[in-house]
Tab-separated table of C-alpha atoms in Angstrom:
chain	number	residue	atom	x	y	z
U	1	MET	CA	-65.997	28.054	-185.305
U	2	ALA	CA	-64.529	26.430	-188.399
U	3	ASN	CA	-63.472	28.342	-191.463
U	4	LEU	CA	-64.467	26.774	-194.776
U	5	GLU	CA	-62.186	28.829	-197.022
U	6	ASP	CA	-59.944	25.851	-197.919
U	7	SER	CA	-62.849	23.705	-199.068
U	8	GLN	CA	-64.301	26.665	-200.955
U	9	ASP	CA	-61.073	27.038	-202.955
U	10	VAL	CA	-61.198	23.358	-203.959
U	11	ASP	CA	-64.845	23.654	-205.025
U	12	LEU	CA	-64.088	26.828	-206.956
U	13	ASP	CA	-61.252	25.178	-208.898
U	14	ALA	CA	-63.469	22.217	-209.782
U	15	ILE	CA	-66.282	24.472	-210.973
U	16	LEU	CA	-63.897	26.552	-213.080
U	17	GLY	CA	-62.550	23.403	-214.729
U	18	GLU	CA	-66.056	22.166	-215.485
U	19	LEU	CA	-67.027	25.570	-216.848
U	20	CYS	CA	-64.027	25.677	-219.210
U	21	ALA	CA	-64.804	22.167	-220.481
U	22	LEU	CA	-68.452	23.050	-221.131
U	23	GLU	CA	-67.435	26.209	-222.962
U	24	SER	CA	-65.070	24.257	-225.227
U	25	GLN	CA	-67.767	21.674	-226.031
U	26	TYR	CA	-70.264	24.414	-226.789
U	27	ASP	CA	-67.855	26.174	-229.182
U	28	GLU	CA	-67.072	22.894	-230.969
U	29	ALA	CA	-70.783	22.133	-231.399
U	30	LEU	CA	-71.410	25.550	-232.921
U	31	ALA	CA	-68.426	25.238	-235.267
U	32	ALA	CA	-69.496	21.748	-236.416
U	33	THR	CA	-73.007	22.875	-237.422
U	34	PRO	CA	-72.959	23.279	-241.273
U	35	ALA	CA	-74.983	25.883	-243.132
U	36	LYS	CA	-78.094	24.521	-244.909
U	37	PRO	CA	-78.167	25.722	-248.550
U	38	GLY	CA	-81.685	24.366	-249.111
U	39	MET	CA	-83.001	26.352	-246.194
U	40	GLU	CA	-81.254	29.502	-247.430
U	41	MET	CA	-82.744	29.150	-250.943
U	42	THR	CA	-86.209	28.578	-249.546
U	43	HIS	CA	-85.861	31.617	-247.324
U	44	ARG	CA	-84.815	33.789	-250.270
U	45	ARG	CA	-87.659	32.514	-252.414
U	46	ASN	CA	-90.233	33.148	-249.696
U	47	THR	CA	-88.838	36.618	-249.178
U	48	SER	CA	-89.113	37.510	-252.858
U	49	ASP	CA	-92.555	35.947	-253.492
U	50	THR	CA	-94.434	36.883	-250.328
U	51	PRO	CA	-93.721	40.048	-248.344
U	52	ARG	CA	-93.164	39.534	-244.630
U	53	THR	CA	-95.265	41.272	-242.052
U	54	ASP	CA	-93.983	44.385	-240.339
U	55	SER	CA	-93.823	42.849	-236.853
U	56	PRO	CA	-93.222	39.302	-235.570
U	57	ASP	CA	-96.225	39.803	-233.288
U	58	ASN	CA	-98.499	39.849	-236.378
U	59	ASP	CA	-96.861	36.873	-238.068
U	60	SER	CA	-98.785	33.593	-237.648
U	61	ALA	CA	-95.480	31.721	-237.412
U	62	PHE	CA	-94.743	33.502	-234.114
U	63	SER	CA	-98.167	33.100	-232.492
U	64	ASP	CA	-98.178	33.072	-228.691
U	65	SER	CA	-100.729	30.245	-228.625
U	66	VAL	CA	-98.479	27.650	-230.281
U	67	SER	CA	-94.927	26.524	-229.753
U	68	LEU	CA	-94.136	25.346	-233.307
U	69	LEU	CA	-94.389	27.003	-236.687
U	70	SER	CA	-97.898	27.257	-238.135
U	71	SER	CA	-99.036	24.864	-240.901
U	72	GLU	CA	-98.897	27.615	-243.552
U	73	SER	CA	-95.313	28.444	-242.696
U	74	SER	CA	-94.401	24.754	-242.733
U	75	ALA	CA	-95.934	24.341	-246.177
U	76	SER	CA	-94.041	27.330	-247.548
U	77	SER	CA	-90.770	25.737	-246.488
U	78	GLY	CA	-91.778	22.175	-247.407
U	79	ARG	CA	-88.665	21.576	-249.519
U	80	THR	CA	-86.484	21.452	-246.450
U	81	ASP	CA	-85.087	18.018	-245.711
U	82	PRO	CA	-86.942	16.595	-242.648
U	83	HIS	CA	-83.745	14.933	-241.411
U	84	SER	CA	-81.926	18.270	-241.426
U	85	HIS	CA	-84.903	19.807	-239.621
U	86	LEU	CA	-84.653	17.213	-236.845
U	87	HIS	CA	-80.883	17.633	-236.771
U	88	SER	CA	-81.209	21.382	-236.284
U	89	HIS	CA	-83.659	20.809	-233.426
U	90	SER	CA	-81.243	18.396	-231.755
U	91	GLN	CA	-78.456	20.934	-232.131
U	92	VAL	CA	-80.634	23.618	-230.525
U	93	ASP	CA	-81.603	21.272	-227.692
U	94	GLY	CA	-77.959	20.374	-227.152
U	95	GLY	CA	-76.991	24.027	-227.137
U	96	ASN	CA	-79.723	24.831	-224.627
U	97	GLY	CA	-78.571	21.977	-222.407
U	98	LYS	CA	-74.991	23.240	-222.449
U	99	ALA	CA	-76.186	26.774	-221.764
U	100	ASP	CA	-78.138	25.509	-218.750
U	101	LYS	CA	-75.052	23.702	-217.480
U	102	ILE	CA	-72.940	26.832	-217.899
U	103	ARG	CA	-75.574	28.866	-216.063
U	104	LEU	CA	-75.657	26.299	-213.260
U	105	ALA	CA	-71.858	26.280	-213.044
U	106	LEU	CA	-71.787	30.075	-212.784
U	107	GLN	CA	-74.373	29.927	-210.014
U	108	LYS	CA	-72.335	27.328	-208.127
U	109	MET	CA	-69.201	29.410	-208.571
U	110	LYS	CA	-70.992	32.442	-207.136
U	111	GLU	CA	-72.231	30.409	-204.166
U	112	ALA	CA	-68.759	28.961	-203.565
U	113	SER	CA	-67.256	32.457	-203.348
U	114	VAL	CA	-69.555	33.386	-200.426
U	115	LYS	CA	-67.780	33.155	-197.076
U	116	LYS	CA	-69.401	30.684	-194.689
U	117	LEU	CA	-68.684	29.901	-191.052
U	118	PHE	CA	-69.877	27.368	-188.498
U	119	ILE	CA	-70.578	29.180	-185.233
U	120	LYS	CA	-71.749	28.261	-181.754
U	121	VAL	CA	-73.833	30.818	-179.875
U	122	PHE	CA	-74.268	30.565	-176.093
U	123	SER	CA	-77.373	31.565	-174.168
U	124	GLY	CA	-77.671	32.984	-170.676
U	125	ASP	CA	-78.440	29.559	-169.175
U	126	GLY	CA	-75.234	28.050	-170.579
U	127	SER	CA	-76.831	26.164	-173.464
U	128	ALA	CA	-75.503	26.594	-176.989
U	129	LYS	CA	-76.831	26.437	-180.536
U	130	SER	CA	-74.712	25.684	-183.607
U	131	LEU	CA	-75.523	26.990	-187.055
U	132	MET	CA	-73.895	27.976	-190.326
U	133	VAL	CA	-73.864	31.621	-191.366
U	134	ASP	CA	-72.630	33.339	-194.497
U	135	GLU	CA	-71.550	36.860	-195.338
U	136	THR	CA	-74.990	37.844	-196.630
U	137	MET	CA	-76.599	37.441	-193.189
U	138	SER	CA	-76.936	40.444	-190.901
U	139	CYS	CA	-76.750	40.279	-187.119
U	140	GLY	CA	-80.444	41.104	-186.909
U	141	TYR	CA	-81.319	38.142	-189.135
U	142	VAL	CA	-79.153	35.744	-187.106
U	143	THR	CA	-80.738	37.060	-183.894
U	144	ARG	CA	-84.187	36.178	-185.220
U	145	VAL	CA	-82.955	32.712	-186.217
U	146	LEU	CA	-81.545	32.162	-182.714
U	147	ALA	CA	-84.797	33.283	-181.101
U	148	ASP	CA	-86.604	30.651	-183.144
U	149	LYS	CA	-84.039	27.957	-182.322
U	150	ASN	CA	-84.279	28.747	-178.598
U	151	HIS	CA	-88.100	28.839	-178.709
U	152	GLN	CA	-88.167	32.454	-177.565
U	153	ILE	CA	-90.554	35.200	-178.598
U	154	MET	CA	-88.549	37.723	-180.587
U	155	GLU	CA	-88.448	40.976	-178.620
U	156	PRO	CA	-86.444	44.171	-179.239
U	157	GLN	CA	-84.166	43.490	-176.256
U	158	TRP	CA	-82.813	40.211	-177.655
U	159	ALA	CA	-79.310	40.813	-178.948
U	160	LEU	CA	-76.248	39.094	-180.326
U	161	MET	CA	-73.237	40.034	-178.196
U	162	GLU	CA	-69.496	39.596	-178.666
U	163	HIS	CA	-67.601	38.640	-175.485
U	164	LEU	CA	-63.802	38.976	-175.326
U	165	PRO	CA	-62.651	37.191	-172.133
U	166	ASP	CA	-58.945	37.947	-172.581
U	167	LEU	CA	-59.611	41.695	-172.722
U	168	HIS	CA	-62.593	41.670	-170.329
U	169	LEU	CA	-64.687	43.474	-172.935
U	170	GLU	CA	-68.020	42.927	-174.619
U	171	ARG	CA	-70.058	44.626	-177.320
U	172	VAL	CA	-73.636	44.318	-178.535
U	173	TYR	CA	-73.807	43.897	-182.288
U	174	GLU	CA	-76.098	46.239	-184.178
U	175	ASP	CA	-78.767	44.685	-186.378
U	176	HIS	CA	-77.387	46.023	-189.667
U	177	GLU	CA	-73.832	44.725	-189.137
U	178	PRO	CA	-72.687	41.735	-191.242
U	179	LEU	CA	-71.892	38.991	-188.740
U	180	VAL	CA	-69.264	37.132	-190.780
U	181	ASP	CA	-67.205	40.291	-191.329
U	182	ASN	CA	-66.951	40.766	-187.559
U	183	LEU	CA	-66.073	37.124	-186.920
U	184	MET	CA	-63.348	37.092	-189.582
U	185	ILE	CA	-61.385	39.526	-187.397
U	186	TRP	CA	-61.049	36.856	-184.705
U	187	THR	CA	-57.995	34.621	-184.697
U	188	ARG	CA	-58.430	30.897	-185.276
U	189	ASP	CA	-57.560	29.960	-181.678
U	190	SER	CA	-59.566	32.824	-180.180
U	191	LYS	CA	-61.438	32.354	-176.907
U	192	ASN	CA	-64.059	34.905	-177.881
U	193	ARG	CA	-67.691	33.902	-177.561
U	194	LEU	CA	-71.002	34.867	-179.116
U	195	LEU	CA	-73.871	35.309	-176.675
U	196	PHE	CA	-77.606	35.414	-177.321
U	197	VAL	CA	-78.931	37.470	-174.409
U	198	LYS	CA	-81.319	40.268	-173.530
U	199	ARG	CA	-79.713	43.713	-173.316
U	200	PRO	CA	-81.827	46.611	-171.994
U	201	GLU	CA	-79.588	49.253	-173.609
U	202	ARG	CA	-80.941	48.269	-177.030
U	203	THR	CA	-84.226	49.998	-176.197
U	204	MET	CA	-82.956	52.590	-173.702
U	205	LEU	CA	-83.133	55.390	-176.267
U	206	PHE	CA	-86.902	54.946	-176.576
U	207	GLU	CA	-87.713	53.921	-172.999
U	208	GLN	CA	-85.530	56.521	-171.239
U	209	PRO	CA	-84.793	59.298	-173.751
U	210	GLU	CA	-84.285	61.772	-170.885
U	211	LEU	CA	-80.902	60.127	-170.208
U	212	LEU	CA	-79.705	60.899	-173.735
U	213	SER	CA	-81.431	64.186	-174.461
U	214	GLY	CA	-78.463	66.391	-173.604
U	215	PRO	CA	-77.515	68.705	-170.718
U	216	ASN	CA	-80.056	71.389	-171.645
U	217	ASN	CA	-83.013	69.160	-170.897
U	218	MET	CA	-84.357	69.848	-167.408
U	219	ILE	CA	-86.721	66.868	-167.232
U	220	ARG	CA	-85.224	64.187	-165.001
U	221	GLY	CA	-86.435	61.430	-162.729
U	222	ASP	CA	-88.697	58.431	-163.010
U	223	ASN	CA	-91.937	60.359	-163.477
U	224	VAL	CA	-91.490	61.316	-167.129
U	225	ASP	CA	-94.797	60.892	-168.945
U	226	GLU	CA	-95.169	59.345	-172.396
U	227	CYS	CA	-95.886	62.688	-174.053
U	228	SER	CA	-92.595	64.142	-172.787
U	229	LYS	CA	-90.711	61.023	-173.935
U	230	ASN	CA	-92.191	61.285	-177.419
U	231	ASN	CA	-91.259	64.960	-177.603
U	232	MET	CA	-87.668	64.159	-176.592
U	233	ILE	CA	-87.370	61.411	-179.199
U	234	GLU	CA	-88.789	63.699	-181.875
U	235	GLU	CA	-86.321	66.414	-180.880
U	236	LEU	CA	-83.425	63.963	-181.075
U	237	PHE	CA	-84.252	62.817	-184.605
U	238	SER	CA	-85.643	66.035	-186.062
U	239	GLY	CA	-82.314	67.877	-186.107
U	240	SER	CA	-79.790	67.810	-188.918
U	241	CYS	CA	-77.153	66.258	-186.655
U	242	ILE	CA	-77.019	64.089	-183.559
U	243	PRO	CA	-76.828	66.228	-180.386
U	244	SER	CA	-73.601	65.998	-178.440
U	245	MET	CA	-73.223	64.753	-174.867
U	246	GLU	CA	-70.904	66.386	-172.321
U	247	GLY	CA	-69.525	65.341	-168.984
U	248	PRO	CA	-66.423	64.471	-166.952
U	249	LEU	CA	-64.417	61.349	-167.778
U	250	TYR	CA	-61.100	59.949	-166.670
U	251	VAL	CA	-58.801	59.870	-169.694
U	252	LYS	CA	-55.476	58.137	-170.177
U	253	THR	CA	-53.548	59.509	-173.151
U	254	ASP	CA	-50.357	58.245	-174.763
U	255	ALA	CA	-48.278	61.012	-173.213
U	256	LYS	CA	-49.557	60.351	-169.697
U	257	LYS	CA	-49.087	57.282	-167.546
U	258	GLY	CA	-51.956	57.925	-165.164
U	259	TRP	CA	-55.643	58.665	-165.498
U	260	LYS	CA	-56.678	62.311	-165.499
U	261	ARG	CA	-60.128	63.817	-165.149
U	262	HIS	CA	-61.139	65.844	-168.220
U	263	HIS	CA	-64.274	67.450	-169.526
U	264	CYS	CA	-65.270	65.308	-172.530
U	265	ILE	CA	-67.704	65.775	-175.382
U	266	LEU	CA	-69.258	62.836	-177.211
U	267	ARG	CA	-70.227	63.590	-180.802
U	268	ALA	CA	-71.309	61.472	-183.750
U	269	SER	CA	-67.818	61.735	-185.219
U	270	GLY	CA	-65.938	60.697	-182.081
U	271	LEU	CA	-64.934	61.413	-178.491
U	272	TYR	CA	-63.169	64.702	-177.665
U	273	TYR	CA	-61.741	66.196	-174.478
U	274	LEU	CA	-60.476	69.544	-173.249
U	275	PRO	CA	-56.953	69.931	-171.851
U	276	LYS	CA	-56.761	70.332	-168.099
U	277	ASP	CA	-55.923	74.030	-168.175
U	278	LYS	CA	-58.670	75.038	-170.612
U	279	ALA	CA	-62.118	76.332	-169.722
U	280	LYS	CA	-65.251	74.470	-170.769
U	281	THR	CA	-66.270	77.272	-173.105
U	282	SER	CA	-63.114	77.133	-175.268
U	283	TYR	CA	-64.257	74.331	-177.570
U	284	LYS	CA	-61.739	75.371	-180.221
U	285	ASP	CA	-59.078	73.646	-178.098
U	286	LEU	CA	-60.815	70.251	-178.197
U	287	ILE	CA	-58.522	67.272	-178.680
U	288	CYS	CA	-59.809	64.204	-180.491
U	289	LEU	CA	-59.396	61.109	-178.341
U	290	ALA	CA	-60.965	58.571	-180.731
U	291	THR	CA	-63.052	58.552	-183.904
U	292	PHE	CA	-65.826	56.089	-184.699
U	293	ASP	CA	-64.890	55.478	-188.336
U	294	VAL	CA	-62.874	52.327	-187.633
U	295	ASN	CA	-63.437	51.935	-183.882
U	296	GLN	CA	-66.205	50.277	-181.896
U	297	VAL	CA	-67.380	51.060	-178.370
U	298	TYR	CA	-67.024	48.155	-175.912
U	299	TYR	CA	-68.213	47.641	-172.356
U	300	GLY	CA	-65.716	46.688	-169.665
U	301	VAL	CA	-66.621	43.532	-167.721
C-alpha cells in the first residue's frame, strides 16, 4: 500500500499557482475593456423612442429559437461600429475560455484533495488483486469491485476483512464504512492484510435469528421454521432499541491480573459486567467495560 499524499501536495500547489495566474489574467482583461459610448447612446435612444417589453421571454431579441439578436434589433442598433461589435464578442469568448479554465482548475484541485491509496487484497486461495481506492469508496463498493475482478458472483457472504497478524486479530468491515479511513490508521510498515473472503456471520442474523433473539426466546435447535425466523427478525427490528444479550464471560480488568468469570450484558452502547459479589438482578451496579463509540469488535485468531 502506497500513500499518495506527497504527490497530491505537489499537484495541489501547481493547480493553485495556475488558478492564481488565470484569475489575474481574467481581471486584467476585464479592466482593459473600454466602455463604448456609441453603444450607450444607441441604447438610450432606443429606450426613449420604443418602450421595451415587460419580460425578456416576450422580446424577439431573446428568442429561444435563435442564438443571435434578431434582424429588427440589429437594425435598431445599426450605428454601432462593426469592429467594436466583433471586439466585444472576442472579449466575451476570451472571458468564457478563462472561466472554463478556472472551473477546470477548481475541479482538479478538488480531485487532488481526495485521499487515494494503492492496495493489494488477498483471496482465500492466496492470489491477490491490486487496485486504487479513494476516500469516497465504501467497503461495500470495493467488495463488489473485488467480486468482479475475481470473477465471482456477488453474494451476501462475500466480505472485506482486516487481518492483524501481530495482534492475532481480524475484523470484517461493514459495508457502509469508508475503506480509506480505516487504512489510514495503519502504519506505513504495517504487516496488516486485507482479505476478500466469505464470512458466514454476515448473514447469521437472518439465517439463524434464534441465536441472537435474547434469553427470553425459548425456540432453539436446528428445526426452526421460516415463519418463526421471520417473526424473530421482525421482533428484533420492531422495537425502539436493540435488545440486550446476557451471559457469562471471562473478564480481565485493569485492576486485576487474572481472568475472572463475570455475568456480562451486551447492549448497543457497549459491554457491561456485574461485580463478582453482586446478584444478576442488581443491574444498577453494572460496570462499563467498553463502549462502541470509538472501539471496534475483533475476532481472536
